[in-house]
């Protein structure tokens, strides 16, 4: 397969007679070039997945229009593809820009009740979630093609009437992604107000409702069959390593005593049991006992009026402190 982006933006303009753009020769040549473009058989390499969240979605009828704002029109040549298009520079395949995906998702947050309905929580703080997702580091990568049915690209026509509604319109040809083309969406998301998986679910619902690309109001840009993609062993290992690195960084900022309290989730009975079982270094016992006493004194039933198990814990701490 030739690089589709090169065919559309480079080869497309070669060989034309620019001294007489309206010539039949130009029209015939442009029609041939468009036909060559839409009949290309695509091959899909297993491109590296970026980020930590991935899902697939498949275009539905009538298809998907990408990059229509890019310049591509030639004046007065019949049969030309009048709208621009978005192709990946390297692969030449259609691509949905990450900035476009982010823009569509963010546009949904203007409608607070809609987001609350999707989250099934009428009191949810939508503005806080919007700031967390779009202003605090979540990343939206380009969506790439990973599969297609019979054809990847096709053509379609606009029929603008202009100022005269009674005049027969002149059909204007453009290129589109065909139905049954599957894209992979990649994100780098962080846990926060919503978990990564909850954000993924929310994104899939929004994209399913709103669609992507141009002319979504007349059915283009819709997707079906949203499917999560299982993480590879390498991705899981990378996530676990990153998680361990962040945890080690967090613990490095804690004192030895605070580390012990953190390890046992501030559960003093468990800490004392660990001390008795020699699971904690004895050199830390006195300092640890002072810290435990400080916490227990705040609770009369655990210190001043201690009984039974609480009394035994108090006596153990006093013994370490020599009281």
PDB file of C-alpha atoms in Angstrom:
ATOM      1  CA  UNK A   1       0.000   0.000   0.000  1.00  0.00           C
ATOM      2  CA  UNK A   2       1.239   3.487  -0.846  1.00  0.00           C
ATOM      3  CA  UNK A   3       1.354   6.104   1.882  1.00  0.00           C
ATOM      4  CA  UNK A   4      -2.178   7.551   1.760  1.00  0.00           C
ATOM      5  CA  UNK A   5      -1.102  10.894   3.173  1.00  0.00           C
ATOM      6  CA  UNK A   6       1.510  11.247   0.436  1.00  0.00           C
ATOM      7  CA  UNK A   7      -1.020  10.319  -2.251  1.00  0.00           C
ATOM      8  CA  UNK A   8      -3.526  12.863  -0.939  1.00  0.00           C
ATOM      9  CA  UNK A   9      -1.268  15.837  -0.244  1.00  0.00           C
ATOM     10  CA  UNK A  10       1.670  15.359  -2.653  1.00  0.00           C
ATOM     11  CA  UNK A  11       0.963  13.061  -5.604  1.00  0.00           C
ATOM     12  CA  UNK A  12      -2.588  14.458  -5.899  1.00  0.00           C
ATOM     13  CA  UNK A  13      -1.262  17.813  -7.151  1.00  0.00           C
ATOM     14  CA  UNK A  14       1.303  16.427  -9.594  1.00  0.00           C
ATOM     15  CA  UNK A  15       0.763  16.340 -13.373  1.00  0.00           C
ATOM     16  CA  UNK A  16      -2.013  18.939 -13.465  1.00  0.00           C
ATOM     17  CA  UNK A  17      -2.161  21.698 -16.063  1.00  0.00           C
ATOM     18  CA  UNK A  18      -2.197  24.776 -13.839  1.00  0.00           C
ATOM     19  CA  UNK A  19      -2.541  27.088 -16.855  1.00  0.00           C
ATOM     20  CA  UNK A  20      -5.985  25.659 -17.589  1.00  0.00           C
ATOM     21  CA  UNK A  21      -7.449  24.208 -14.397  1.00  0.00           C
ATOM     22  CA  UNK A  22     -10.922  23.713 -15.881  1.00  0.00           C
ATOM     23  CA  UNK A  23      -9.682  21.383 -18.614  1.00  0.00           C
ATOM     24  CA  UNK A  24     -11.196  17.927 -19.089  1.00  0.00           C
ATOM     25  CA  UNK A  25      -7.694  16.472 -18.774  1.00  0.00           C
ATOM     26  CA  UNK A  26      -7.359  17.847 -15.238  1.00  0.00           C
ATOM     27  CA  UNK A  27     -10.801  16.580 -14.293  1.00  0.00           C
ATOM     28  CA  UNK A  28     -10.025  13.107 -15.645  1.00  0.00           C
ATOM     29  CA  UNK A  29      -6.647  13.006 -13.864  1.00  0.00           C
ATOM     30  CA  UNK A  30      -8.061  14.160 -10.509  1.00  0.00           C
ATOM     31  CA  UNK A  31     -10.839  11.550 -10.667  1.00  0.00           C
ATOM     32  CA  UNK A  32      -8.231   8.869 -11.312  1.00  0.00           C
ATOM     33  CA  UNK A  33      -6.134  10.039  -8.361  1.00  0.00           C
ATOM     34  CA  UNK A  34      -9.118  10.035  -5.995  1.00  0.00           C
ATOM     35  CA  UNK A  35     -10.104   6.575  -7.209  1.00  0.00           C
ATOM     36  CA  UNK A  36      -6.557   5.325  -6.659  1.00  0.00           C
ATOM     37  CA  UNK A  37      -6.634   6.728  -3.147  1.00  0.00           C
ATOM     38  CA  UNK A  38      -9.919   5.144  -2.040  1.00  0.00           C
ATOM     39  CA  UNK A  39      -9.143   1.744  -3.547  1.00  0.00           C
ATOM     40  CA  UNK A  40      -5.840   1.311  -1.714  1.00  0.00           C
ATOM     41  CA  UNK A  41      -5.679  -1.852   0.386  1.00  0.00           C
ATOM     42  CA  UNK A  42      -4.470  -0.923   3.836  1.00  0.00           C
ATOM     43  CA  UNK A  43      -2.060  -2.907   6.001  1.00  0.00           C
ATOM     44  CA  UNK A  44      -1.975  -2.357   9.747  1.00  0.00           C
ATOM     45  CA  UNK A  45       1.169  -2.722  11.803  1.00  0.00           C
ATOM     46  CA  UNK A  46       0.815  -3.405  15.513  1.00  0.00           C
ATOM     47  CA  UNK A  47       1.932   0.058  16.610  1.00  0.00           C
ATOM     48  CA  UNK A  48       3.097   0.501  20.187  1.00  0.00           C
ATOM     49  CA  UNK A  49       0.339   1.317  22.633  1.00  0.00           C
ATOM     50  CA  UNK A  50       0.992   4.553  24.494  1.00  0.00           C
ATOM     51  CA  UNK A  51      -0.160   5.387  28.014  1.00  0.00           C
ATOM     52  CA  UNK A  52      -1.925   3.138  30.517  1.00  0.00           C
ATOM     53  CA  UNK A  53      -5.535   3.060  29.261  1.00  0.00           C
ATOM     54  CA  UNK A  54      -6.613   1.720  25.866  1.00  0.00           C
ATOM     55  CA  UNK A  55      -9.849   0.864  24.113  1.00  0.00           C
ATOM     56  CA  UNK A  56     -11.062   0.226  20.581  1.00  0.00           C
ATOM     57  CA  UNK A  57     -14.101   1.592  18.757  1.00  0.00           C
ATOM     58  CA  UNK A  58     -15.461   0.983  15.237  1.00  0.00           C
ATOM     59  CA  UNK A  59     -16.939   3.552  12.857  1.00  0.00           C
ATOM     60  CA  UNK A  60     -20.578   3.228  11.830  1.00  0.00           C
ATOM     61  CA  UNK A  61     -22.481   4.380   8.730  1.00  0.00           C
ATOM     62  CA  UNK A  62     -21.958   6.809   7.021  1.00  0.00           C
ATOM     63  CA  UNK A  63     -18.355   7.012   8.247  1.00  0.00           C
ATOM     64  CA  UNK A  64     -15.922   9.542   9.705  1.00  0.00           C
ATOM     65  CA  UNK A  65     -14.662  12.888   8.378  1.00  0.00           C
ATOM     66  CA  UNK A  66     -11.255  13.985   9.699  1.00  0.00           C
ATOM     67  CA  UNK A  67      -9.245  17.152   9.059  1.00  0.00           C
ATOM     68  CA  UNK A  68     -11.894  18.794   6.905  1.00  0.00           C
ATOM     69  CA  UNK A  69     -10.499  22.214   7.822  1.00  0.00           C
ATOM     70  CA  UNK A  70      -7.152  21.471   6.161  1.00  0.00           C
ATOM     71  CA  UNK A  71      -6.613  23.160   2.821  1.00  0.00           C
ATOM     72  CA  UNK A  72      -7.020  20.881  -0.204  1.00  0.00           C
ATOM     73  CA  UNK A  73      -9.372  22.565  -2.671  1.00  0.00           C
ATOM     74  CA  UNK A  74      -8.347  23.348  -6.227  1.00  0.00           C
ATOM     75  CA  UNK A  75     -10.466  25.925  -8.024  1.00  0.00           C
ATOM     76  CA  UNK A  76     -12.779  24.786 -10.797  1.00  0.00           C
ATOM     77  CA  UNK A  77     -11.703  21.135 -11.180  1.00  0.00           C
ATOM     78  CA  UNK A  78     -14.631  18.773 -11.431  1.00  0.00           C
ATOM     79  CA  UNK A  79     -14.460  15.585  -9.343  1.00  0.00           C
ATOM     80  CA  UNK A  80     -11.821  16.795  -6.905  1.00  0.00           C
ATOM     81  CA  UNK A  81     -11.775  15.894  -3.195  1.00  0.00           C
ATOM     82  CA  UNK A  82     -12.642  19.326  -1.920  1.00  0.00           C
ATOM     83  CA  UNK A  83     -12.078  18.858   1.837  1.00  0.00           C
ATOM     84  CA  UNK A  84      -8.801  18.258   3.636  1.00  0.00           C
ATOM     85  CA  UNK A  85      -8.069  15.135   5.645  1.00  0.00           C
ATOM     86  CA  UNK A  86      -5.928  13.970   8.585  1.00  0.00           C
ATOM     87  CA  UNK A  87      -3.292  11.322   7.933  1.00  0.00           C
ATOM     88  CA  UNK A  88      -0.481  10.136  10.185  1.00  0.00           C
ATOM     89  CA  UNK A  89       2.750  11.413   8.660  1.00  0.00           C
ATOM     90  CA  UNK A  90       4.680   8.160   9.140  1.00  0.00           C
ATOM     91  CA  UNK A  91       2.111   5.424   8.483  1.00  0.00           C
ATOM     92  CA  UNK A  92      -0.041   7.431   6.079  1.00  0.00           C
ATOM     93  CA  UNK A  93      -3.164   6.057   7.748  1.00  0.00           C
ATOM     94  CA  UNK A  94      -6.086   8.174   8.955  1.00  0.00           C
ATOM     95  CA  UNK A  95      -5.527   9.493  12.471  1.00  0.00           C
ATOM     96  CA  UNK A  96      -7.726  11.217  15.042  1.00  0.00           C
ATOM     97  CA  UNK A  97      -5.631  13.890  16.729  1.00  0.00           C
ATOM     98  CA  UNK A  98      -5.334  13.602  20.497  1.00  0.00           C
ATOM     99  CA  UNK A  99      -6.155  17.311  20.737  1.00  0.00           C
ATOM    100  CA  UNK A 100      -9.466  16.665  18.935  1.00  0.00           C
ATOM    101  CA  UNK A 101     -10.330  13.814  21.292  1.00  0.00           C
ATOM    102  CA  UNK A 102      -9.504  16.002  24.283  1.00  0.00           C
ATOM    103  CA  UNK A 103     -11.572  18.859  22.841  1.00  0.00           C
ATOM    104  CA  UNK A 104     -14.684  16.735  22.330  1.00  0.00           C
ATOM    105  CA  UNK A 105     -14.412  15.223  25.799  1.00  0.00           C
ATOM    106  CA  UNK A 106     -13.946  18.620  27.415  1.00  0.00           C
ATOM    107  CA  UNK A 107     -16.892  20.095  25.515  1.00  0.00           C
ATOM    108  CA  UNK A 108     -19.137  17.596  27.299  1.00  0.00           C
ATOM    109  CA  UNK A 109     -18.176  19.104  30.664  1.00  0.00           C
ATOM    110  CA  UNK A 110     -19.993  22.325  29.744  1.00  0.00           C
ATOM    111  CA  UNK A 111     -23.132  20.324  30.389  1.00  0.00           C
ATOM    112  CA  UNK A 112     -22.880  19.596  34.104  1.00  0.00           C
ATOM    113  CA  UNK A 113     -26.148  17.670  34.396  1.00  0.00           C
ATOM    114  CA  UNK A 114     -25.124  15.413  31.485  1.00  0.00           C
ATOM    115  CA  UNK A 115     -21.866  14.418  33.226  1.00  0.00           C
ATOM    116  CA  UNK A 116     -23.718  13.925  36.525  1.00  0.00           C
ATOM    117  CA  UNK A 117     -26.195  11.666  34.742  1.00  0.00           C
ATOM    118  CA  UNK A 118     -23.386   9.593  33.219  1.00  0.00           C
ATOM    119  CA  UNK A 119     -21.834   9.238  36.681  1.00  0.00           C
ATOM    120  CA  UNK A 120     -25.230   8.589  38.283  1.00  0.00           C
ATOM    121  CA  UNK A 121     -24.600  11.279  40.914  1.00  0.00           C
ATOM    122  CA  UNK A 122     -26.617  14.493  40.810  1.00  0.00           C
ATOM    123  CA  UNK A 123     -24.342  16.135  43.403  1.00  0.00           C
ATOM    124  CA  UNK A 124     -21.054  15.284  41.699  1.00  0.00           C
ATOM    125  CA  UNK A 125     -18.528  18.163  41.476  1.00  0.00           C
ATOM    126  CA  UNK A 126     -18.130  18.246  37.686  1.00  0.00           C
ATOM    127  CA  UNK A 127     -15.951  21.372  37.655  1.00  0.00           C
ATOM    128  CA  UNK A 128     -13.396  19.783  39.989  1.00  0.00           C
ATOM    129  CA  UNK A 129     -13.264  16.675  37.792  1.00  0.00           C
ATOM    130  CA  UNK A 130     -12.851  18.806  34.659  1.00  0.00           C
ATOM    131  CA  UNK A 131      -9.865  20.598  36.198  1.00  0.00           C
ATOM    132  CA  UNK A 132      -8.304  17.318  37.314  1.00  0.00           C
ATOM    133  CA  UNK A 133      -8.618  15.658  33.906  1.00  0.00           C
ATOM    134  CA  UNK A 134      -7.845  18.493  31.524  1.00  0.00           C
ATOM    135  CA  UNK A 135      -5.515  20.767  33.497  1.00  0.00           C
ATOM    136  CA  UNK A 136      -3.526  18.436  35.744  1.00  0.00           C
ATOM    137  CA  UNK A 137      -1.611  16.046  33.537  1.00  0.00           C
ATOM    138  CA  UNK A 138      -3.916  13.413  32.000  1.00  0.00           C
ATOM    139  CA  UNK A 139      -2.667  12.824  28.439  1.00  0.00           C
ATOM    140  CA  UNK A 140      -4.681  12.189  25.265  1.00  0.00           C
ATOM    141  CA  UNK A 141      -2.774  10.432  22.467  1.00  0.00           C
ATOM    142  CA  UNK A 142      -3.742  10.234  18.785  1.00  0.00           C
ATOM    143  CA  UNK A 143      -6.216   7.447  17.934  1.00  0.00           C
ATOM    144  CA  UNK A 144      -4.818   5.146  15.245  1.00  0.00           C
ATOM    145  CA  UNK A 145      -6.385   2.675  12.818  1.00  0.00           C
ATOM    146  CA  UNK A 146      -5.883  -0.971  13.838  1.00  0.00           C
ATOM    147  CA  UNK A 147      -8.320  -2.717  11.499  1.00  0.00           C
ATOM    148  CA  UNK A 148     -10.866  -2.266   8.713  1.00  0.00           C
ATOM    149  CA  UNK A 149     -13.627  -4.107   6.898  1.00  0.00           C
ATOM    150  CA  UNK A 150     -13.631  -4.135   3.094  1.00  0.00           C
ATOM    151  CA  UNK A 151     -12.385  -0.575   2.529  1.00  0.00           C
ATOM    152  CA  UNK A 152     -10.539   1.950   4.648  1.00  0.00           C
ATOM    153  CA  UNK A 153     -11.429   5.092   2.671  1.00  0.00           C
ATOM    154  CA  UNK A 154     -14.342   6.057   0.464  1.00  0.00           C
ATOM    155  CA  UNK A 155     -15.854   9.154  -1.099  1.00  0.00           C
ATOM    156  CA  UNK A 156     -19.066  11.019  -0.463  1.00  0.00           C
ATOM    157  CA  UNK A 157     -20.718  14.234  -1.603  1.00  0.00           C
ATOM    158  CA  UNK A 158     -21.977  17.499  -0.174  1.00  0.00           C
ATOM    159  CA  UNK A 159     -24.835  19.160  -2.006  1.00  0.00           C
ATOM    160  CA  UNK A 160     -24.969  22.814  -0.912  1.00  0.00           C
ATOM    161  CA  UNK A 161     -27.820  24.872  -2.356  1.00  0.00           C
ATOM    162  CA  UNK A 162     -26.181  28.233  -1.724  1.00  0.00           C
ATOM    163  CA  UNK A 163     -28.435  31.305  -1.651  1.00  0.00           C
ATOM    164  CA  UNK A 164     -30.955  29.889  -4.133  1.00  0.00           C
ATOM    165  CA  UNK A 165     -32.885  27.032  -2.522  1.00  0.00           C
ATOM    166  CA  UNK A 166     -34.597  26.212  -5.856  1.00  0.00           C
ATOM    167  CA  UNK A 167     -31.402  25.847  -7.838  1.00  0.00           C
ATOM    168  CA  UNK A 168     -30.035  22.351  -8.395  1.00  0.00           C
ATOM    169  CA  UNK A 169     -27.000  21.945  -6.109  1.00  0.00           C
ATOM    170  CA  UNK A 170     -23.561  21.078  -7.470  1.00  0.00           C
ATOM    171  CA  UNK A 171     -22.281  17.964  -5.643  1.00  0.00           C
ATOM    172  CA  UNK A 172     -18.926  18.477  -3.949  1.00  0.00           C
ATOM    173  CA  UNK A 173     -16.829  15.365  -3.446  1.00  0.00           C
ATOM    174  CA  UNK A 174     -14.853  14.595  -0.286  1.00  0.00           C
ATOM    175  CA  UNK A 175     -12.926  11.712   1.305  1.00  0.00           C
ATOM    176  CA  UNK A 176     -14.106   9.899   4.416  1.00  0.00           C
ATOM    177  CA  UNK A 177     -13.175   6.952   6.614  1.00  0.00           C
ATOM    178  CA  UNK A 178     -15.571   4.145   5.770  1.00  0.00           C
ATOM    179  CA  UNK A 179     -17.836   2.323   8.246  1.00  0.00           C
ATOM    180  CA  UNK A 180     -16.367  -0.746  10.016  1.00  0.00           C
ATOM    181  CA  UNK A 181     -12.945   0.815  10.532  1.00  0.00           C
ATOM    182  CA  UNK A 182     -11.538   0.233  14.022  1.00  0.00           C
ATOM    183  CA  UNK A 183      -9.470   2.819  15.886  1.00  0.00           C
ATOM    184  CA  UNK A 184      -7.466   2.356  19.070  1.00  0.00           C
ATOM    185  CA  UNK A 185      -7.678   5.147  21.650  1.00  0.00           C
ATOM    186  CA  UNK A 186      -4.739   5.594  24.056  1.00  0.00           C
ATOM    187  CA  UNK A 187      -4.606   7.666  27.243  1.00  0.00           C
ATOM    188  CA  UNK A 188      -2.238   8.255  30.158  1.00  0.00           C
ATOM    189  CA  UNK A 189      -4.630   8.714  33.077  1.00  0.00           C
ATOM    190  CA  UNK A 190      -4.110   9.086  36.815  1.00  0.00           C
ATOM    191  CA  UNK A 191      -6.263   8.097  39.766  1.00  0.00           C
ATOM    192  CA  UNK A 192      -7.962  10.985  41.531  1.00  0.00           C
ATOM    193  CA  UNK A 193     -11.576  12.034  42.026  1.00  0.00           C
ATOM    194  CA  UNK A 194     -12.301   9.143  39.660  1.00  0.00           C
ATOM    195  CA  UNK A 195     -10.064   6.131  39.182  1.00  0.00           C
ATOM    196  CA  UNK A 196      -8.352   5.513  35.848  1.00  0.00           C
ATOM    197  CA  UNK A 197     -10.923   2.838  34.939  1.00  0.00           C
ATOM    198  CA  UNK A 198     -13.825   5.135  35.887  1.00  0.00           C
ATOM    199  CA  UNK A 199     -12.423   7.874  33.666  1.00  0.00           C
ATOM    200  CA  UNK A 200     -12.094   5.356  30.830  1.00  0.00           C
ATOM    201  CA  UNK A 201     -15.754   4.369  31.205  1.00  0.00           C
ATOM    202  CA  UNK A 202     -16.791   8.034  31.220  1.00  0.00           C
ATOM    203  CA  UNK A 203     -14.732   8.793  28.088  1.00  0.00           C
ATOM    204  CA  UNK A 204     -16.245   5.865  26.215  1.00  0.00           C
ATOM    205  CA  UNK A 205     -19.777   7.016  27.053  1.00  0.00           C
ATOM    206  CA  UNK A 206     -19.085  10.605  25.945  1.00  0.00           C
ATOM    207  CA  UNK A 207     -17.451   9.586  22.669  1.00  0.00           C
ATOM    208  CA  UNK A 208     -20.286   7.165  21.969  1.00  0.00           C
ATOM    209  CA  UNK A 209     -22.821   9.966  22.475  1.00  0.00           C
ATOM    210  CA  UNK A 210     -21.035  12.885  20.802  1.00  0.00           C
ATOM    211  CA  UNK A 211     -18.898  11.265  18.121  1.00  0.00           C
ATOM    212  CA  UNK A 212     -15.761  12.743  16.555  1.00  0.00           C
ATOM    213  CA  UNK A 213     -14.800  14.680  13.443  1.00  0.00           C
ATOM    214  CA  UNK A 214     -16.990  16.840  11.203  1.00  0.00           C
ATOM    215  CA  UNK A 215     -20.729  16.674  10.445  1.00  0.00           C
ATOM    216  CA  UNK A 216     -21.649  14.635  13.535  1.00  0.00           C
ATOM    217  CA  UNK A 217     -25.030  16.382  13.414  1.00  0.00           C
ATOM    218  CA  UNK A 218     -25.947  14.334  10.311  1.00  0.00           C
ATOM    219  CA  UNK A 219     -24.577  11.026  11.541  1.00  0.00           C
ATOM    220  CA  UNK A 220     -20.881  11.097  10.687  1.00  0.00           C
ATOM    221  CA  UNK A 221     -18.274  10.380  13.355  1.00  0.00           C
ATOM    222  CA  UNK A 222     -20.261   7.833  15.351  1.00  0.00           C
ATOM    223  CA  UNK A 223     -18.680   4.703  16.839  1.00  0.00           C
ATOM    224  CA  UNK A 224     -19.867   1.361  18.127  1.00  0.00           C
ATOM    225  CA  UNK A 225     -18.352  -1.721  19.758  1.00  0.00           C
ATOM    226  CA  UNK A 226     -16.307   0.128  22.367  1.00  0.00           C
ATOM    227  CA  UNK A 227     -14.005  -2.558  23.759  1.00  0.00           C
ATOM    228  CA  UNK A 228     -11.339  -2.386  26.427  1.00  0.00           C
ATOM    229  CA  UNK A 229      -7.888  -3.684  25.501  1.00  0.00           C
ATOM    230  CA  UNK A 230      -6.132  -5.951  27.972  1.00  0.00           C
ATOM    231  CA  UNK A 231      -2.790  -4.660  29.162  1.00  0.00           C
ATOM    232  CA  UNK A 232       0.347  -6.485  28.104  1.00  0.00           C
ATOM    233  CA  UNK A 233       2.695  -8.062  30.636  1.00  0.00           C
ATOM    234  CA  UNK A 234       5.204  -5.317  29.861  1.00  0.00           C
ATOM    235  CA  UNK A 235       2.647  -2.590  30.588  1.00  0.00           C
ATOM    236  CA  UNK A 236       1.604  -4.228  33.851  1.00  0.00           C
ATOM    237  CA  UNK A 237       5.257  -4.579  34.903  1.00  0.00           C
ATOM    238  CA  UNK A 238       5.912  -0.935  33.976  1.00  0.00           C
ATOM    239  CA  UNK A 239       2.909   0.252  36.008  1.00  0.00           C
ATOM    240  CA  UNK A 240       3.933  -1.827  39.012  1.00  0.00           C
ATOM    241  CA  UNK A 241       7.502  -0.527  38.825  1.00  0.00           C
ATOM    242  CA  UNK A 242       6.273   3.060  38.620  1.00  0.00           C
ATOM    243  CA  UNK A 243       3.904   2.477  41.532  1.00  0.00           C
ATOM    244  CA  UNK A 244       6.726   0.983  43.612  1.00  0.00           C
ATOM    245  CA  UNK A 245       8.983   3.933  42.741  1.00  0.00           C
ATOM    246  CA  UNK A 246       6.341   6.455  43.846  1.00  0.00           C
ATOM    247  CA  UNK A 247       5.719   4.503  47.055  1.00  0.00           C
ATOM    248  CA  UNK A 248       9.431   4.421  47.851  1.00  0.00           C
ATOM    249  CA  UNK A 249       9.645   8.154  47.221  1.00  0.00           C
ATOM    250  CA  UNK A 250       6.709   8.739  49.586  1.00  0.00           C
ATOM    251  CA  UNK A 251       8.202   6.545  52.311  1.00  0.00           C
ATOM    252  CA  UNK A 252      11.614   8.217  51.983  1.00  0.00           C
ATOM    253  CA  UNK A 253      10.023  11.432  53.239  1.00  0.00           C
ATOM    254  CA  UNK A 254       8.769   9.742  56.439  1.00  0.00           C
ATOM    255  CA  UNK A 255      10.709   9.337  59.672  1.00  0.00           C
ATOM    256  CA  UNK A 256      11.394   5.765  60.895  1.00  0.00           C
ATOM    257  CA  UNK A 257       8.553   6.080  63.428  1.00  0.00           C
ATOM    258  CA  UNK A 258       6.131   7.469  60.850  1.00  0.00           C
ATOM    259  CA  UNK A 259       7.049   4.587  58.553  1.00  0.00           C
ATOM    260  CA  UNK A 260       6.006   2.118  61.233  1.00  0.00           C
ATOM    261  CA  UNK A 261       2.696   3.897  61.786  1.00  0.00           C
ATOM    262  CA  UNK A 262       2.179   4.001  58.018  1.00  0.00           C
ATOM    263  CA  UNK A 263       2.961   0.288  57.630  1.00  0.00           C
ATOM    264  CA  UNK A 264       0.406  -0.673  60.277  1.00  0.00           C
ATOM    265  CA  UNK A 265      -2.116   1.944  59.102  1.00  0.00           C
ATOM    266  CA  UNK A 266      -1.954   3.809  62.450  1.00  0.00           C
ATOM    267  CA  UNK A 267      -3.401   0.787  64.242  1.00  0.00           C
ATOM    268  CA  UNK A 268      -1.735   0.978  67.658  1.00  0.00           C
ATOM    269  CA  UNK A 269      -2.787  -2.513  68.883  1.00  0.00           C
ATOM    270  CA  UNK A 270      -1.192  -3.990  65.759  1.00  0.00           C
ATOM    271  CA  UNK A 271       1.979  -1.936  66.291  1.00  0.00           C
ATOM    272  CA  UNK A 272       2.262  -3.148  69.901  1.00  0.00           C
ATOM    273  CA  UNK A 273       1.719  -6.749  68.783  1.00  0.00           C
ATOM    274  CA  UNK A 274       4.520  -6.285  66.221  1.00  0.00           C
ATOM    275  CA  UNK A 275       6.790  -4.928  68.962  1.00  0.00           C
ATOM    276  CA  UNK A 276       6.074  -7.956  71.169  1.00  0.00           C
ATOM    277  CA  UNK A 277       6.755 -10.270  68.228  1.00  0.00           C
ATOM    278  CA  UNK A 278      10.105  -8.524  67.618  1.00  0.00           C
ATOM    279  CA  UNK A 279       8.976  -7.508  64.107  1.00  0.00           C
ATOM    280  CA  UNK A 280      10.217  -3.987  64.864  1.00  0.00           C
ATOM    281  CA  UNK A 281      13.795  -3.123  65.756  1.00  0.00           C
ATOM    282  CA  UNK A 282      14.195  -2.811  69.544  1.00  0.00           C
ATOM    283  CA  UNK A 283      16.374   0.252  69.137  1.00  0.00           C
ATOM    284  CA  UNK A 284      13.201   2.128  68.152  1.00  0.00           C
ATOM    285  CA  UNK A 285      11.064   0.868  71.061  1.00  0.00           C
ATOM    286  CA  UNK A 286      11.492   3.820  73.428  1.00  0.00           C
ATOM    287  CA  UNK A 287      10.834   6.499  70.810  1.00  0.00           C
ATOM    288  CA  UNK A 288       7.956   4.449  69.462  1.00  0.00           C
ATOM    289  CA  UNK A 289       6.507   3.966  72.959  1.00  0.00           C
ATOM    290  CA  UNK A 290       6.614   7.749  73.539  1.00  0.00           C
ATOM    291  CA  UNK A 291       4.752   8.334  70.270  1.00  0.00           C
ATOM    292  CA  UNK A 292       2.192   5.647  71.103  1.00  0.00           C
ATOM    293  CA  UNK A 293       1.648   7.134  74.579  1.00  0.00           C
ATOM    294  CA  UNK A 294       1.088  10.577  73.016  1.00  0.00           C
ATOM    295  CA  UNK A 295      -1.650   9.099  70.834  1.00  0.00           C
ATOM    296  CA  UNK A 296      -3.266   7.000  73.581  1.00  0.00           C
ATOM    297  CA  UNK A 297      -3.393   9.861  76.087  1.00  0.00           C
ATOM    298  CA  UNK A 298      -5.752  11.632  73.715  1.00  0.00           C
ATOM    299  CA  UNK A 299      -8.274   8.848  74.339  1.00  0.00           C
ATOM    300  CA  UNK A 300      -9.250   8.515  78.046  1.00  0.00           C
ATOM    301  CA  UNK A 301     -10.552   4.972  77.598  1.00  0.00           C
ATOM    302  CA  UNK A 302      -7.172   3.958  76.182  1.00  0.00           C
ATOM    303  CA  UNK A 303      -5.061   5.535  78.939  1.00  0.00           C
ATOM    304  CA  UNK A 304      -6.532   7.217  82.056  1.00  0.00           C
ATOM    305  CA  UNK A 305      -9.518   4.868  82.302  1.00  0.00           C
ATOM    306  CA  UNK A 306      -7.950   1.922  80.523  1.00  0.00           C
ATOM    307  CA  UNK A 307      -9.404  -1.505  81.265  1.00  0.00           C
ATOM    308  CA  UNK A 308      -8.686  -5.079  80.208  1.00  0.00           C
ATOM    309  CA  UNK A 309      -6.842  -5.139  76.831  1.00  0.00           C
ATOM    310  CA  UNK A 310      -6.375  -1.362  76.824  1.00  0.00           C
ATOM    311  CA  UNK A 311      -4.853  -1.574  80.331  1.00  0.00           C
ATOM    312  CA  UNK A 312      -2.415  -4.293  79.222  1.00  0.00           C
ATOM    313  CA  UNK A 313      -1.287  -2.138  76.301  1.00  0.00           C
ATOM    314  CA  UNK A 314      -0.848   0.836  78.641  1.00  0.00           C
ATOM    315  CA  UNK A 315       1.222  -1.241  81.077  1.00  0.00           C
ATOM    316  CA  UNK A 316       3.410  -2.538  78.220  1.00  0.00           C
ATOM    317  CA  UNK A 317       4.154   1.009  77.051  1.00  0.00           C
ATOM    318  CA  UNK A 318       4.815   2.201  80.608  1.00  0.00           C
ATOM    319  CA  UNK A 319       7.242  -0.662  81.149  1.00  0.00           C
ATOM    320  CA  UNK A 320       9.241   0.357  78.070  1.00  0.00           C
ATOM    321  CA  UNK A 321       9.285   3.980  79.296  1.00  0.00           C
ATOM    322  CA  UNK A 322      10.233   2.924  82.841  1.00  0.00           C
ATOM    323  CA  UNK A 323       7.143   4.510  84.406  1.00  0.00           C
TER     324      UNK A 323
END
